[in-house]
Amino acid sequence: MLLHLTAFGAVDGAISLGVRIPEDVWVVGYDDIAMAAWEAYGLTTVRQPITDMARMAVRMLIERIEDRTLPARRREFPAELVIRRSTAHAPAS
């Protein structure tokens, strides 16, 4: 959520400086929190399966605690770019 809050701050700061979004700068957030879809922001965002990621992280941690000889593993999850008004080429409303 912190990255999204930073993106909202970037939008607010740009507007206060007269910078136009998306004409002058594009802003993209992360995690697609509900506020990203608010009309005031229309923040383009990267959506990822947070719940699935957390479950897998806990499962992997428990496995490593139970068997410290297990090698480190990496798991990738799909991400989706949700295009809104804070970037060009956003769908018409």
GROMACS .gro file of N, CA and C in nm:
model
  279
    1MET      N    1   0.082  -0.119   0.000
    1MET     CA    2   0.000   0.000   0.000
    1MET      C    3   0.086   0.125   0.000
    2LEU      N    4   0.205   0.118   0.054
    2LEU     CA    5   0.291   0.235   0.061
    2LEU      C    6   0.321   0.290  -0.078
    3LEU      N    7   0.344   0.201  -0.176
    3LEU     CA    8   0.373   0.249  -0.311
    3LEU      C    9   0.254   0.322  -0.370
    4HIS      N   10   0.134   0.277  -0.339
    4HIS     CA   11   0.017   0.349  -0.388
    4HIS      C   12   0.005   0.485  -0.322
    5LEU      N   13   0.032   0.491  -0.194
    5LEU     CA   14   0.026   0.621  -0.127
    5LEU      C   15   0.126   0.716  -0.187
    6THR      N   16   0.242   0.666  -0.225
    6THR     CA   17   0.342   0.749  -0.291
    6THR      C   18   0.289   0.797  -0.425
    7ALA      N   19   0.221   0.710  -0.499
    7ALA     CA   20   0.164   0.748  -0.628
    7ALA      C   21   0.056   0.855  -0.610
    8PHE      N   22  -0.028   0.841  -0.508
    8PHE     CA   23  -0.129   0.945  -0.481
    8PHE      C   24  -0.061   1.077  -0.448
    9GLY      N   25   0.046   1.072  -0.370
    9GLY     CA   26   0.121   1.193  -0.338
    9GLY      C   27   0.181   1.256  -0.463
   10ALA      N   28   0.229   1.172  -0.554
   10ALA     CA   29   0.285   1.222  -0.680
   10ALA      C   30   0.178   1.292  -0.762
   11VAL      N   31   0.059   1.233  -0.767
   11VAL     CA   32  -0.053   1.295  -0.839
   11VAL      C   33  -0.088   1.430  -0.776
   12ASP      N   34  -0.104   1.433  -0.645
   12ASP     CA   35  -0.138   1.558  -0.575
   12ASP      C   36  -0.030   1.664  -0.596
   13GLY      N   37   0.097   1.622  -0.584
   13GLY     CA   38   0.207   1.717  -0.603
   13GLY      C   39   0.212   1.771  -0.744
   14ALA      N   40   0.193   1.685  -0.843
   14ALA     CA   41   0.195   1.729  -0.982
   14ALA      C   42   0.084   1.831  -1.007
   15ILE      N   43  -0.035   1.801  -0.959
   15ILE     CA   44  -0.147   1.892  -0.979
   15ILE      C   45  -0.119   2.027  -0.914
   16SER      N   46  -0.063   2.025  -0.794
   16SER     CA   47  -0.035   2.152  -0.725
   16SER      C   48   0.072   2.235  -0.797
   17LEU      N   49   0.156   2.169  -0.877
   17LEU     CA   50   0.260   2.240  -0.954
   17LEU      C   51   0.215   2.273  -1.096
   18GLY      N   52   0.092   2.238  -1.129
   18GLY     CA   53   0.040   2.265  -1.262
   18GLY      C   54   0.086   2.166  -1.367
   19VAL      N   55   0.139   2.053  -1.321
   19VAL     CA   56   0.181   1.947  -1.414
   19VAL      C   57   0.057   1.866  -1.450
   20ARG      N   58   0.037   1.843  -1.578
   20ARG     CA   59  -0.083   1.773  -1.625
   20ARG      C   60  -0.056   1.622  -1.633
   21ILE      N   61  -0.154   1.548  -1.581
   21ILE     CA   62  -0.147   1.402  -1.585
   21ILE      C   63  -0.258   1.356  -1.678
   22PRO      N   64  -0.235   1.283  -1.780
   22PRO     CA   65  -0.113   1.217  -1.823
   22PRO      C   66  -0.036   1.292  -1.932
   23GLU      N   67  -0.078   1.414  -1.966
   23GLU     CA   68  -0.014   1.486  -2.076
   23GLU      C   69   0.135   1.513  -2.051
   24ASP      N   70   0.169   1.554  -1.929
   24ASP     CA   71   0.308   1.588  -1.898
   24ASP      C   72   0.384   1.475  -1.828
   25VAL      N   73   0.313   1.399  -1.749
   25VAL     CA   74   0.377   1.290  -1.674
   25VAL      C   75   0.274   1.179  -1.651
   26TRP      N   76   0.320   1.056  -1.656
   26TRP     CA   77   0.235   0.941  -1.624
   26TRP      C   78   0.265   0.898  -1.482
   27VAL      N   79   0.162   0.852  -1.412
   27VAL     CA   80   0.180   0.801  -1.275
   27VAL      C   81   0.117   0.662  -1.269
   28VAL      N   82   0.194   0.566  -1.216
   28VAL     CA   83   0.147   0.429  -1.202
   28VAL      C   84   0.166   0.384  -1.059
   29GLY      N   85   0.061   0.330  -0.999
   29GLY     CA   86   0.068   0.277  -0.863
   29GLY      C   87   0.086   0.126  -0.866
   30TYR      N   88   0.078   0.068  -0.749
   30TYR     CA   89   0.100  -0.074  -0.735
   30TYR      C   90  -0.001  -0.132  -0.636
   31ASP      N   91  -0.052  -0.248  -0.661
   31ASP     CA   92  -0.143  -0.327  -0.578
   31ASP      C   93  -0.290  -0.301  -0.600
   32ASP      N   94  -0.326  -0.200  -0.677
   32ASP     CA   95  -0.466  -0.173  -0.714
   32ASP      C   96  -0.559  -0.166  -0.593
   33ILE      N   97  -0.523  -0.085  -0.495
   33ILE     CA   98  -0.615  -0.064  -0.383
   33ILE      C   99  -0.738   0.011  -0.434
   34ALA      N  100  -0.847   0.004  -0.361
   34ALA     CA  101  -0.975   0.060  -0.406
   34ALA      C  102  -0.965   0.209  -0.442
   35MET      N  103  -0.888   0.283  -0.368
   35MET     CA  104  -0.875   0.427  -0.391
   35MET      C  105  -0.818   0.459  -0.530
   36ALA      N  106  -0.745   0.366  -0.589
   36ALA     CA  107  -0.686   0.388  -0.721
   36ALA      C  108  -0.794   0.410  -0.827
   37ALA      N  109  -0.910   0.350  -0.808
   37ALA     CA  110  -1.019   0.363  -0.905
   37ALA      C  111  -1.107   0.486  -0.880
   38TRP      N  112  -1.083   0.556  -0.771
   38TRP     CA  113  -1.164   0.675  -0.744
   38TRP      C  114  -1.153   0.773  -0.860
   39GLU      N  115  -1.262   0.838  -0.892
   39GLU     CA  116  -1.266   0.934  -1.002
   39GLU      C  117  -1.160   1.044  -0.987
   40ALA      N  118  -1.134   1.087  -0.866
   40ALA     CA  119  -1.037   1.194  -0.843
   40ALA      C  120  -0.895   1.154  -0.885
   41TYR      N  121  -0.866   1.025  -0.884
   41TYR     CA  122  -0.731   0.979  -0.918
   41TYR      C  123  -0.726   0.904  -1.051
   42GLY      N  124  -0.812   0.807  -1.070
   42GLY     CA  125  -0.806   0.726  -1.191
   42GLY      C  126  -0.665   0.674  -1.214
   43LEU      N  127  -0.608   0.617  -1.109
   43LEU     CA  128  -0.466   0.579  -1.110
   43LEU      C  129  -0.443   0.446  -1.181
   44THR      N  130  -0.363   0.449  -1.287
   44THR     CA  131  -0.319   0.325  -1.350
   44THR      C  132  -0.238   0.248  -1.247
   45THR      N  133  -0.255   0.118  -1.244
   45THR     CA  134  -0.193   0.041  -1.138
   45THR      C  135  -0.153  -0.099  -1.184
   46VAL      N  136  -0.064  -0.159  -1.111
   46VAL     CA  137  -0.027  -0.298  -1.132
   46VAL      C  138  -0.102  -0.380  -1.027
   47ARG      N  139  -0.186  -0.471  -1.075
   47ARG     CA  140  -0.264  -0.557  -0.985
   47ARG      C  141  -0.191  -0.691  -0.972
   48GLN      N  142  -0.182  -0.739  -0.850
   48GLN     CA  143  -0.120  -0.869  -0.825
   48GLN      C  144  -0.200  -0.943  -0.719
   49PRO      N  145  -0.190  -1.076  -0.716
   49PRO     CA  146  -0.270  -1.156  -0.623
   49PRO      C  147  -0.210  -1.157  -0.481
   50ILE      N  148  -0.233  -1.052  -0.407
   50ILE     CA  149  -0.172  -1.033  -0.275
   50ILE      C  150  -0.204  -1.149  -0.181
   51THR      N  151  -0.329  -1.193  -0.176
   51THR     CA  152  -0.367  -1.301  -0.085
   51THR      C  153  -0.291  -1.429  -0.118
   52ASP      N  154  -0.285  -1.463  -0.246
   52ASP     CA  155  -0.212  -1.583  -0.287
   52ASP      C  156  -0.063  -1.571  -0.254
   53MET      N  157  -0.009  -1.452  -0.273
   53MET     CA  158   0.133  -1.429  -0.244
   53MET      C  159   0.161  -1.446  -0.095
   54ALA      N  160   0.073  -1.393  -0.012
   54ALA     CA  161   0.091  -1.405   0.133
   54ALA      C  162   0.080  -1.551   0.178
   55ARG      N  163  -0.020  -1.621   0.125
   55ARG     CA  164  -0.035  -1.763   0.161
   55ARG      C  165   0.089  -1.843   0.124
   56MET      N  166   0.141  -1.821   0.004
   56MET     CA  167   0.258  -1.893  -0.041
   56MET      C  168   0.380  -1.858   0.045
   57ALA      N  169   0.395  -1.732   0.079
   57ALA     CA  170   0.508  -1.690   0.162
   57ALA      C  171   0.503  -1.758   0.298
   58VAL      N  172   0.386  -1.764   0.358
   58VAL     CA  173   0.372  -1.830   0.488
   58VAL      C  174   0.401  -1.979   0.475
   59ARG      N  175   0.347  -2.042   0.372
   59ARG     CA  176   0.371  -2.185   0.350
   59ARG      C  177   0.521  -2.214   0.334
   60MET      N  178   0.587  -2.133   0.253
   60MET     CA  179   0.730  -2.153   0.229
   60MET      C  180   0.811  -2.129   0.357
   61LEU      N  181   0.771  -2.030   0.435
   61LEU     CA  182   0.841  -2.001   0.561
   61LEU      C  183   0.827  -2.118   0.658
   62ILE      N  184   0.707  -2.169   0.671
   62ILE     CA  185   0.684  -2.284   0.761
   62ILE      C  186   0.766  -2.404   0.715
   63GLU      N  187   0.769  -2.430   0.585
   63GLU     CA  188   0.849  -2.541   0.534
   63GLU      C  189   0.997  -2.523   0.568
   64ARG      N  190   1.048  -2.401   0.556
   64ARG     CA  191   1.190  -2.377   0.587
   64ARG      C  192   1.217  -2.388   0.736
   65ILE      N  193   1.121  -2.349   0.819
   65ILE     CA  194   1.136  -2.362   0.964
   65ILE      C  195   1.140  -2.510   1.001
   66GLU      N  196   1.053  -2.588   0.939
   66GLU     CA  197   1.046  -2.730   0.970
   66GLU      C  198   1.165  -2.809   0.913
   67ASP      N  199   1.221  -2.762   0.804
   67ASP     CA  200   1.336  -2.831   0.743
   67ASP      C  201   1.435  -2.726   0.693
   68ARG      N  202   1.530  -2.694   0.778
   68ARG     CA  203   1.626  -2.587   0.744
   68ARG      C  204   1.722  -2.625   0.632
   69THR      N  205   1.718  -2.749   0.587
   69THR     CA  206   1.805  -2.790   0.477
   69THR      C  207   1.743  -2.761   0.340
   70LEU      N  208   1.618  -2.722   0.337
   70LEU     CA  209   1.554  -2.690   0.209
   70LEU      C  210   1.624  -2.570   0.145
   71PRO      N  211   1.645  -2.575   0.016
   71PRO     CA  212   1.707  -2.460  -0.051
   71PRO      C  213   1.607  -2.344  -0.063
   72ALA      N  214   1.660  -2.226  -0.079
   72ALA     CA  215   1.575  -2.110  -0.102
   72ALA      C  216   1.500  -2.130  -0.233
   73ARG      N  217   1.376  -2.084  -0.237
   73ARG     CA  218   1.295  -2.097  -0.358
   73ARG      C  219   1.241  -1.961  -0.399
   74ARG      N  220   1.204  -1.954  -0.523
   74ARG     CA  221   1.145  -1.832  -0.577
   74ARG      C  222   1.013  -1.869  -0.642
   75ARG      N  223   0.914  -1.789  -0.620
   75ARG     CA  224   0.782  -1.814  -0.679
   75ARG      C  225   0.737  -1.687  -0.748
   76GLU      N  226   0.694  -1.698  -0.871
   76GLU     CA  227   0.644  -1.584  -0.946
   76GLU      C  228   0.493  -1.590  -0.957
   77PHE      N  229   0.432  -1.476  -0.954
   77PHE     CA  230   0.287  -1.465  -0.964
   77PHE      C  231   0.252  -1.373  -1.080
   78PRO      N  232   0.136  -1.393  -1.140
   78PRO     CA  233   0.097  -1.308  -1.252
   78PRO      C  234   0.063  -1.167  -1.203
   79ALA      N  235   0.088  -1.071  -1.288
   79ALA     CA  236   0.051  -0.933  -1.259
   79ALA      C  237  -0.028  -0.880  -1.378
   80GLU      N  238  -0.112  -0.783  -1.351
   80GLU     CA  239  -0.195  -0.726  -1.457
   80GLU      C  240  -0.186  -0.574  -1.450
   81LEU      N  241  -0.164  -0.512  -1.564
   81LEU     CA  242  -0.162  -0.367  -1.570
   81LEU      C  243  -0.305  -0.318  -1.592
   82VAL      N  244  -0.357  -0.242  -1.497
   82VAL     CA  245  -0.493  -0.187  -1.505
   82VAL      C  246  -0.479  -0.041  -1.547
   83ILE      N  247  -0.513  -0.013  -1.671
   83ILE     CA  248  -0.491   0.121  -1.725
   83ILE      C  249  -0.609   0.211  -1.693
   84ARG      N  250  -0.577   0.324  -1.632
   84ARG     CA  251  -0.678   0.425  -1.601
   84ARG      C  252  -0.628   0.560  -1.652
   85ARG      N  253  -0.684   0.668  -1.604
   85ARG     CA  254  -0.655   0.802  -1.659
   85ARG      C  255  -0.517   0.857  -1.630
   86SER      N  256  -0.442   0.801  -1.537
   86SER     CA  257  -0.312   0.860  -1.502
   86SER      C  258  -0.202   0.827  -1.602
   87THR      N  259  -0.237   0.751  -1.706
   87THR     CA  260  -0.145   0.726  -1.817
   87THR      C  261  -0.218   0.748  -1.947
   88ALA      N  262  -0.144   0.775  -2.053
   88ALA     CA  263  -0.206   0.796  -2.183
   88ALA      C  264  -0.263   0.664  -2.234
   89HIS      N  265  -0.345   0.673  -2.332
   89HIS     CA  266  -0.407   0.557  -2.393
   89HIS      C  267  -0.504   0.487  -2.300
   90ALA      N  268  -0.553   0.558  -2.200
   90ALA     CA  269  -0.653   0.500  -2.110
   90ALA      C  270  -0.785   0.486  -2.186
   91PRO      N  271  -0.863   0.385  -2.151
   91PRO     CA  272  -0.994   0.370  -2.218
   91PRO      C  273  -1.082   0.493  -2.194
   92ALA      N  274  -1.160   0.527  -2.293
   92ALA     CA  275  -1.253   0.640  -2.278
   92ALA      C  276  -1.357   0.608  -2.174
   93SER      N  277  -1.397   0.710  -2.097
   93SER     CA  278  -1.498   0.689  -1.992
   93SER      C  279  -1.636   0.693  -2.051
   0.00000   0.00000   0.00000
